[in-house]
Amino acid sequence: QVQLVQTGAEVRKPGASVKVSCKASGYTFTSYYMHWVRQAPGQGLEWMGMINPNGGKTTYAQKFQGRVTMTRDTSTTTVYMELSSLRSDDTAIYYCARSLNGMDVWGQGTTVTVSS
Amino acid sequence: DIQMTQSPSTLSASVGDRVTITCRASQSISDWLVWYQQKPGKAPKLLIYKASSLQNGVPSRFSGRGSGTEFTLTISSLQPDDFATYFCQQFNLYPWTFGHGTKVDIK
């Protein structure tokens, strides 16, 4: 079946970086864009950016420009999201989600905690 | 960025009620709007795409309407499984943006 499986929870100190992976299976990896969305505790959803697995072109939200890097590995059908210069307000659940018309399949989420 | 304004932020209702959630875009987005349902501790689930198309497997009591800047999500007869938070999201322009959510809870 179609699924996206993300890495487990991460804890980082302020100023560090984190790299979250999202492994896709059950569909043609290069046929769907992949997005990253985060949700801070008790808050709403925030779109961070997307990557086209077919070629690797990315589009990032202005808020994260310079701090986020999204990449993909077609040999392992995995996308990655790396966020640098972490702050306490980056503490959130990070989701990957594929899109066709909207985001129809989501990963289970990865909790990233930034704390000294 | 396109701002998405949802109302109400909280809605208290009973099983069997008809409920409607509104989403307004700060500029026209044609019908490039989706609705998600999210339950605590879970990822969002796509309900409606292109403003009014029902995602496969979603019960027919869910429906979406609208175009341009005004959109609605209606649940025709609220079921126990429907108590959740609902988000609208535009995908007309990057950055994609979400409404702040509407929590539907038990009256």
PDB file of C-alpha atoms in Angstrom:
ATOM      1  CA  GLN A   1       0.000   0.000   0.000  1.00  0.00           C
ATOM      2  CA  VAL A   2       0.986   3.607  -0.414  1.00  0.00           C
ATOM      3  CA  GLN A   3       2.861   4.858   2.609  1.00  0.00           C
ATOM      4  CA  LEU A   4       5.371   7.375   3.837  1.00  0.00           C
ATOM      5  CA  VAL A   5       7.517   6.341   6.798  1.00  0.00           C
ATOM      6  CA  GLN A   6       9.495   8.957   8.686  1.00  0.00           C
ATOM      7  CA  THR A   7      12.419   8.739  11.069  1.00  0.00           C
ATOM      8  CA  GLY A   8      11.853   8.723  14.797  1.00  0.00           C
ATOM      9  CA  ALA A   9      11.857  11.603  17.263  1.00  0.00           C
ATOM     10  CA  GLU A  10      14.892  13.869  17.497  1.00  0.00           C
ATOM     11  CA  VAL A  11      16.219  16.134  20.235  1.00  0.00           C
ATOM     12  CA  ARG A  12      18.644  18.941  19.404  1.00  0.00           C
ATOM     13  CA  LYS A  13      20.218  21.881  21.171  1.00  0.00           C
ATOM     14  CA  PRO A  14      19.648  25.437  19.947  1.00  0.00           C
ATOM     15  CA  GLY A  15      21.905  26.249  17.024  1.00  0.00           C
ATOM     16  CA  ALA A  16      22.173  22.652  15.854  1.00  0.00           C
ATOM     17  CA  SER A  17      20.707  21.047  12.732  1.00  0.00           C
ATOM     18  CA  VAL A  18      18.315  18.166  12.216  1.00  0.00           C
ATOM     19  CA  LYS A  19      17.739  15.982   9.169  1.00  0.00           C
ATOM     20  CA  VAL A  20      14.454  14.104   8.893  1.00  0.00           C
ATOM     21  CA  SER A  21      13.880  11.373   6.343  1.00  0.00           C
ATOM     22  CA  CYS A  22      10.689  10.185   4.668  1.00  0.00           C
ATOM     23  CA  LYS A  23      10.698   6.874   2.805  1.00  0.00           C
ATOM     24  CA  ALA A  24       8.024   6.408   0.177  1.00  0.00           C
ATOM     25  CA  SER A  25       6.655   3.078  -0.983  1.00  0.00           C
ATOM     26  CA  GLY A  26       3.730   1.667  -2.918  1.00  0.00           C
ATOM     27  CA  TYR A  27       3.726   4.187  -5.762  1.00  0.00           C
ATOM     28  CA  THR A  28       5.942   5.707  -8.442  1.00  0.00           C
ATOM     29  CA  PHE A  29       8.225   7.954  -6.410  1.00  0.00           C
ATOM     30  CA  THR A  30       8.953  10.450  -9.177  1.00  0.00           C
ATOM     31  CA  SER A  31       5.300  11.043 -10.094  1.00  0.00           C
ATOM     32  CA  TYR A  32       4.313  13.084  -7.028  1.00  0.00           C
ATOM     33  CA  TYR A  33       5.775  16.189  -5.427  1.00  0.00           C
ATOM     34  CA  MET A  34       6.682  15.850  -1.768  1.00  0.00           C
ATOM     35  CA  HIS A  35       5.980  18.542   0.790  1.00  0.00           C
ATOM     36  CA  TRP A  36       7.025  19.230   4.348  1.00  0.00           C
ATOM     37  CA  VAL A  37       4.538  20.650   6.830  1.00  0.00           C
ATOM     38  CA  ARG A  38       5.129  21.311  10.497  1.00  0.00           C
ATOM     39  CA  GLN A  39       2.859  21.737  13.503  1.00  0.00           C
ATOM     40  CA  ALA A  40       4.036  23.335  16.722  1.00  0.00           C
ATOM     41  CA  PRO A  41       2.478  22.041  19.954  1.00  0.00           C
ATOM     42  CA  GLY A  42      -1.209  22.957  20.065  1.00  0.00           C
ATOM     43  CA  GLN A  43      -0.899  25.046  16.916  1.00  0.00           C
ATOM     44  CA  GLY A  44      -1.983  24.903  13.284  1.00  0.00           C
ATOM     45  CA  LEU A  45      -0.266  23.626  10.163  1.00  0.00           C
ATOM     46  CA  GLU A  46       2.614  25.429   8.468  1.00  0.00           C
ATOM     47  CA  TRP A  47       3.850  24.621   4.966  1.00  0.00           C
ATOM     48  CA  MET A  48       7.645  24.656   4.754  1.00  0.00           C
ATOM     49  CA  GLY A  49       8.339  23.757   1.159  1.00  0.00           C
ATOM     50  CA  MET A  50       8.345  21.059  -1.481  1.00  0.00           C
ATOM     51  CA  ILE A  51      10.601  19.014  -3.703  1.00  0.00           C
ATOM     52  CA  ASN A  52       9.936  17.489  -7.093  1.00  0.00           C
ATOM     53  CA  PRO A  53      11.498  14.022  -6.869  1.00  0.00           C
ATOM     54  CA  ASN A  54      11.754  14.045 -10.658  1.00  0.00           C
ATOM     55  CA  GLY A  55      14.775  16.300 -11.009  1.00  0.00           C
ATOM     56  CA  GLY A  56      15.053  17.571  -7.444  1.00  0.00           C
ATOM     57  CA  LYS A  57      13.722  21.118  -7.946  1.00  0.00           C
ATOM     58  CA  THR A  58      12.689  22.735  -4.674  1.00  0.00           C
ATOM     59  CA  THR A  59      10.447  25.586  -3.558  1.00  0.00           C
ATOM     60  CA  TYR A  60      10.721  26.866   0.003  1.00  0.00           C
ATOM     61  CA  ALA A  61       8.559  29.173   2.070  1.00  0.00           C
ATOM     62  CA  GLN A  62      10.281  32.531   2.474  1.00  0.00           C
ATOM     63  CA  LYS A  63      10.276  32.073   6.252  1.00  0.00           C
ATOM     64  CA  PHE A  64      12.632  29.087   5.965  1.00  0.00           C
ATOM     65  CA  GLN A  65      14.824  30.260   3.087  1.00  0.00           C
ATOM     66  CA  GLY A  66      18.473  29.837   4.024  1.00  0.00           C
ATOM     67  CA  ARG A  67      17.721  27.418   6.874  1.00  0.00           C
ATOM     68  CA  VAL A  68      15.977  24.528   5.138  1.00  0.00           C
ATOM     69  CA  THR A  69      17.262  22.091   2.534  1.00  0.00           C
ATOM     70  CA  MET A  70      15.121  19.412   0.918  1.00  0.00           C
ATOM     71  CA  THR A  71      16.739  16.629  -1.061  1.00  0.00           C
ATOM     72  CA  ARG A  72      15.789  13.268  -2.454  1.00  0.00           C
ATOM     73  CA  ASP A  73      17.418   9.933  -3.250  1.00  0.00           C
ATOM     74  CA  THR A  74      15.609   8.185  -6.064  1.00  0.00           C
ATOM     75  CA  SER A  75      17.540   4.943  -5.488  1.00  0.00           C
ATOM     76  CA  THR A  76      15.977   4.558  -2.042  1.00  0.00           C
ATOM     77  CA  THR A  77      12.763   6.528  -2.742  1.00  0.00           C
ATOM     78  CA  THR A  78      13.516   8.753   0.222  1.00  0.00           C
ATOM     79  CA  VAL A  79      13.209  12.490   0.689  1.00  0.00           C
ATOM     80  CA  TYR A  80      15.033  14.455   3.343  1.00  0.00           C
ATOM     81  CA  MET A  81      14.401  17.736   5.097  1.00  0.00           C
ATOM     82  CA  GLU A  82      17.281  19.389   6.920  1.00  0.00           C
ATOM     83  CA  LEU A  83      16.665  22.410   9.136  1.00  0.00           C
ATOM     84  CA  SER A  84      19.638  24.318  10.518  1.00  0.00           C
ATOM     85  CA  SER A  85      20.232  26.984  13.181  1.00  0.00           C
ATOM     86  CA  LEU A  86      17.491  25.469  15.293  1.00  0.00           C
ATOM     87  CA  ARG A  87      15.626  27.600  17.830  1.00  0.00           C
ATOM     88  CA  SER A  88      13.218  26.653  20.565  1.00  0.00           C
ATOM     89  CA  ASP A  89      10.284  27.718  18.396  1.00  0.00           C
ATOM     90  CA  ASP A  90      11.269  25.060  15.848  1.00  0.00           C
ATOM     91  CA  THR A  91       9.977  22.470  18.316  1.00  0.00           C
ATOM     92  CA  ALA A  92       7.206  20.796  16.347  1.00  0.00           C
ATOM     93  CA  ILE A  93       5.978  17.701  14.592  1.00  0.00           C
ATOM     94  CA  TYR A  94       7.328  17.604  11.050  1.00  0.00           C
ATOM     95  CA  TYR A  95       5.305  15.790   8.400  1.00  0.00           C
ATOM     96  CA  CYS A  96       6.118  14.805   4.857  1.00  0.00           C
ATOM     97  CA  ALA A  97       3.171  14.525   2.475  1.00  0.00           C
ATOM     98  CA  ARG A  98       2.871  13.769  -1.207  1.00  0.00           C
ATOM     99  CA  SER A  99       0.620  15.869  -3.391  1.00  0.00           C
ATOM    100  CA  LEU A 100      -1.511  15.508  -6.447  1.00  0.00           C
ATOM    101  CA  ASN A 101      -4.587  17.632  -5.761  1.00  0.00           C
ATOM    102  CA  GLY A 102      -3.769  18.583  -2.224  1.00  0.00           C
ATOM    103  CA  MET A 103      -1.723  16.379   0.113  1.00  0.00           C
ATOM    104  CA  ASP A 104      -3.347  12.970  -0.018  1.00  0.00           C
ATOM    105  CA  VAL A 105      -0.813  10.750   1.769  1.00  0.00           C
ATOM    106  CA  TRP A 106       1.047  11.812   4.902  1.00  0.00           C
ATOM    107  CA  GLY A 107       3.876  10.393   6.927  1.00  0.00           C
ATOM    108  CA  GLN A 108       3.284   9.617  10.587  1.00  0.00           C
ATOM    109  CA  GLY A 109       5.205  12.706  11.680  1.00  0.00           C
ATOM    110  CA  THR A 110       8.562  13.233  13.373  1.00  0.00           C
ATOM    111  CA  THR A 111       8.737  15.127  16.649  1.00  0.00           C
ATOM    112  CA  VAL A 112      11.694  17.478  16.790  1.00  0.00           C
ATOM    113  CA  THR A 113      12.416  18.990  20.193  1.00  0.00           C
ATOM    114  CA  VAL A 114      14.854  21.879  20.493  1.00  0.00           C
ATOM    115  CA  SER A 115      16.004  22.358  24.056  1.00  0.00           C
ATOM    116  CA  SER A 116      19.177  23.285  25.860  1.00  0.00           C
TER     117      SER A 116
ATOM    118  CA  ASP B   1       1.217  35.328   0.910  1.00  0.00           C
ATOM    119  CA  ILE B   2      -2.455  34.361   0.627  1.00  0.00           C
ATOM    120  CA  GLN B   3      -4.176  34.537   4.028  1.00  0.00           C
ATOM    121  CA  MET B   4      -6.803  31.925   4.817  1.00  0.00           C
ATOM    122  CA  THR B   5      -9.390  32.849   7.438  1.00  0.00           C
ATOM    123  CA  GLN B   6     -11.528  30.094   8.924  1.00  0.00           C
ATOM    124  CA  SER B   7     -14.623  30.498  11.051  1.00  0.00           C
ATOM    125  CA  PRO B   8     -15.658  29.614  13.602  1.00  0.00           C
ATOM    126  CA  SER B   9     -12.532  28.606  15.509  1.00  0.00           C
ATOM    127  CA  THR B  10     -14.588  26.268  17.698  1.00  0.00           C
ATOM    128  CA  LEU B  11     -17.952  24.707  17.000  1.00  0.00           C
ATOM    129  CA  SER B  12     -19.969  22.748  19.549  1.00  0.00           C
ATOM    130  CA  ALA B  13     -22.480  20.373  18.029  1.00  0.00           C
ATOM    131  CA  SER B  14     -24.403  17.170  18.641  1.00  0.00           C
ATOM    132  CA  VAL B  15     -24.503  13.892  16.751  1.00  0.00           C
ATOM    133  CA  GLY B  16     -26.881  14.293  13.824  1.00  0.00           C
ATOM    134  CA  ASP B  17     -26.397  18.059  13.496  1.00  0.00           C
ATOM    135  CA  ARG B  18     -25.628  19.712  10.191  1.00  0.00           C
ATOM    136  CA  VAL B  19     -22.476  21.787  10.539  1.00  0.00           C
ATOM    137  CA  THR B  20     -20.831  24.256   8.197  1.00  0.00           C
ATOM    138  CA  ILE B  21     -17.321  25.692   8.370  1.00  0.00           C
ATOM    139  CA  THR B  22     -16.311  28.730   6.339  1.00  0.00           C
ATOM    140  CA  CYS B  23     -12.936  29.565   4.820  1.00  0.00           C
ATOM    141  CA  ARG B  24     -12.097  32.875   3.150  1.00  0.00           C
ATOM    142  CA  ALA B  25      -9.038  33.605   1.039  1.00  0.00           C
ATOM    143  CA  SER B  26      -7.411  37.037   0.954  1.00  0.00           C
ATOM    144  CA  GLN B  27      -7.401  36.885  -2.859  1.00  0.00           C
ATOM    145  CA  SER B  28      -9.013  34.704  -5.481  1.00  0.00           C
ATOM    146  CA  ILE B  29      -7.737  31.144  -5.553  1.00  0.00           C
ATOM    147  CA  SER B  30     -10.245  29.804  -8.108  1.00  0.00           C
ATOM    148  CA  ASP B  31     -11.085  26.327  -6.790  1.00  0.00           C
ATOM    149  CA  TRP B  32      -7.582  25.459  -5.596  1.00  0.00           C
ATOM    150  CA  LEU B  33      -8.715  24.640  -2.081  1.00  0.00           C
ATOM    151  CA  VAL B  34      -8.649  21.509   0.021  1.00  0.00           C
ATOM    152  CA  TRP B  35     -10.067  20.502   3.388  1.00  0.00           C
ATOM    153  CA  TYR B  36      -8.364  18.257   5.928  1.00  0.00           C
ATOM    154  CA  GLN B  37      -9.547  16.565   9.087  1.00  0.00           C
ATOM    155  CA  GLN B  38      -7.092  16.064  11.928  1.00  0.00           C
ATOM    156  CA  LYS B  39      -7.529  14.068  15.103  1.00  0.00           C
ATOM    157  CA  PRO B  40      -5.238  14.381  18.151  1.00  0.00           C
ATOM    158  CA  GLY B  41      -1.877  12.700  17.630  1.00  0.00           C
ATOM    159  CA  LYS B  42      -2.589  11.927  13.979  1.00  0.00           C
ATOM    160  CA  ALA B  43      -1.573  13.355  10.630  1.00  0.00           C
ATOM    161  CA  PRO B  44      -4.156  15.348   8.695  1.00  0.00           C
ATOM    162  CA  LYS B  45      -6.470  13.441   6.377  1.00  0.00           C
ATOM    163  CA  LEU B  46      -7.541  14.831   3.007  1.00  0.00           C
ATOM    164  CA  LEU B  47     -11.338  15.114   2.752  1.00  0.00           C
ATOM    165  CA  ILE B  48     -12.084  17.441  -0.166  1.00  0.00           C
ATOM    166  CA  TYR B  49      -9.905  18.616  -3.064  1.00  0.00           C
ATOM    167  CA  LYS B  50     -10.495  21.226  -5.774  1.00  0.00           C
ATOM    168  CA  ALA B  51     -13.040  22.857  -3.406  1.00  0.00           C
ATOM    169  CA  SER B  52     -15.818  20.316  -3.986  1.00  0.00           C
ATOM    170  CA  SER B  53     -14.408  16.919  -5.000  1.00  0.00           C
ATOM    171  CA  LEU B  54     -14.705  14.166  -2.417  1.00  0.00           C
ATOM    172  CA  GLN B  55     -11.482  12.243  -1.795  1.00  0.00           C
ATOM    173  CA  ASN B  56     -11.764   8.472  -2.300  1.00  0.00           C
ATOM    174  CA  GLY B  57     -13.062   6.714   0.782  1.00  0.00           C
ATOM    175  CA  VAL B  58     -14.447   9.831   2.477  1.00  0.00           C
ATOM    176  CA  PRO B  59     -18.112   9.512   3.529  1.00  0.00           C
ATOM    177  CA  SER B  60     -20.639  11.356   1.401  1.00  0.00           C
ATOM    178  CA  ARG B  61     -21.904  13.343   4.410  1.00  0.00           C
ATOM    179  CA  PHE B  62     -18.884  15.607   3.773  1.00  0.00           C
ATOM    180  CA  SER B  63     -19.257  18.181   1.022  1.00  0.00           C
ATOM    181  CA  GLY B  64     -17.421  21.287  -0.115  1.00  0.00           C
ATOM    182  CA  ARG B  65     -18.548  24.329  -2.051  1.00  0.00           C
ATOM    183  CA  GLY B  66     -17.201  27.625  -3.273  1.00  0.00           C
ATOM    184  CA  SER B  67     -14.780  29.320  -5.619  1.00  0.00           C
ATOM    185  CA  GLY B  68     -12.795  32.525  -5.729  1.00  0.00           C
ATOM    186  CA  THR B  69     -12.496  33.647  -2.124  1.00  0.00           C
ATOM    187  CA  GLU B  70     -15.388  32.003  -0.235  1.00  0.00           C
ATOM    188  CA  PHE B  71     -15.573  28.314   0.596  1.00  0.00           C
ATOM    189  CA  THR B  72     -17.543  26.050   2.893  1.00  0.00           C
ATOM    190  CA  LEU B  73     -17.212  22.556   4.280  1.00  0.00           C
ATOM    191  CA  THR B  74     -20.481  20.955   5.360  1.00  0.00           C
ATOM    192  CA  ILE B  75     -21.067  17.781   7.330  1.00  0.00           C
ATOM    193  CA  SER B  76     -24.691  16.864   6.679  1.00  0.00           C
ATOM    194  CA  SER B  77     -25.214  14.702   9.765  1.00  0.00           C
ATOM    195  CA  LEU B  78     -22.433  14.775  12.328  1.00  0.00           C
ATOM    196  CA  GLN B  79     -21.206  11.357  13.443  1.00  0.00           C
ATOM    197  CA  PRO B  80     -19.152  10.474  16.546  1.00  0.00           C
ATOM    198  CA  ASP B  81     -16.087   9.912  14.358  1.00  0.00           C
ATOM    199  CA  ASP B  82     -16.309  13.480  13.018  1.00  0.00           C
ATOM    200  CA  PHE B  83     -15.316  15.251  16.225  1.00  0.00           C
ATOM    201  CA  ALA B  84     -11.945  16.620  15.152  1.00  0.00           C
ATOM    202  CA  THR B  85     -10.201  19.746  13.885  1.00  0.00           C
ATOM    203  CA  TYR B  86     -10.710  20.839  10.287  1.00  0.00           C
ATOM    204  CA  PHE B  87      -8.304  22.907   8.217  1.00  0.00           C
ATOM    205  CA  CYS B  88      -8.653  24.535   4.830  1.00  0.00           C
ATOM    206  CA  GLN B  89      -5.596  25.061   2.639  1.00  0.00           C
ATOM    207  CA  GLN B  90      -5.019  26.874  -0.639  1.00  0.00           C
ATOM    208  CA  PHE B  91      -2.759  25.475  -3.338  1.00  0.00           C
ATOM    209  CA  ASN B  92      -3.193  28.192  -5.923  1.00  0.00           C
ATOM    210  CA  LEU B  93       0.134  29.855  -5.164  1.00  0.00           C
ATOM    211  CA  TYR B  94       3.270  29.076  -3.181  1.00  0.00           C
ATOM    212  CA  PRO B  95       3.641  29.324  -0.280  1.00  0.00           C
ATOM    213  CA  TRP B  96       0.693  27.037   0.337  1.00  0.00           C
ATOM    214  CA  THR B  97      -1.185  28.385   3.330  1.00  0.00           C
ATOM    215  CA  PHE B  98      -3.641  26.936   5.833  1.00  0.00           C
ATOM    216  CA  GLY B  99      -6.521  28.287   7.808  1.00  0.00           C
ATOM    217  CA  HIS B 100      -6.052  28.250  11.580  1.00  0.00           C
ATOM    218  CA  GLY B 101      -8.472  25.397  12.015  1.00  0.00           C
ATOM    219  CA  THR B 102     -11.960  24.759  13.351  1.00  0.00           C
ATOM    220  CA  LYS B 103     -12.323  22.413  16.284  1.00  0.00           C
ATOM    221  CA  VAL B 104     -15.628  20.537  16.256  1.00  0.00           C
ATOM    222  CA  ASP B 105     -16.429  19.294  19.719  1.00  0.00           C
ATOM    223  CA  ILE B 106     -19.349  17.695  21.520  1.00  0.00           C
ATOM    224  CA  LYS B 107     -22.054  20.026  22.797  1.00  0.00           C
TER     225      LYS B 107
END
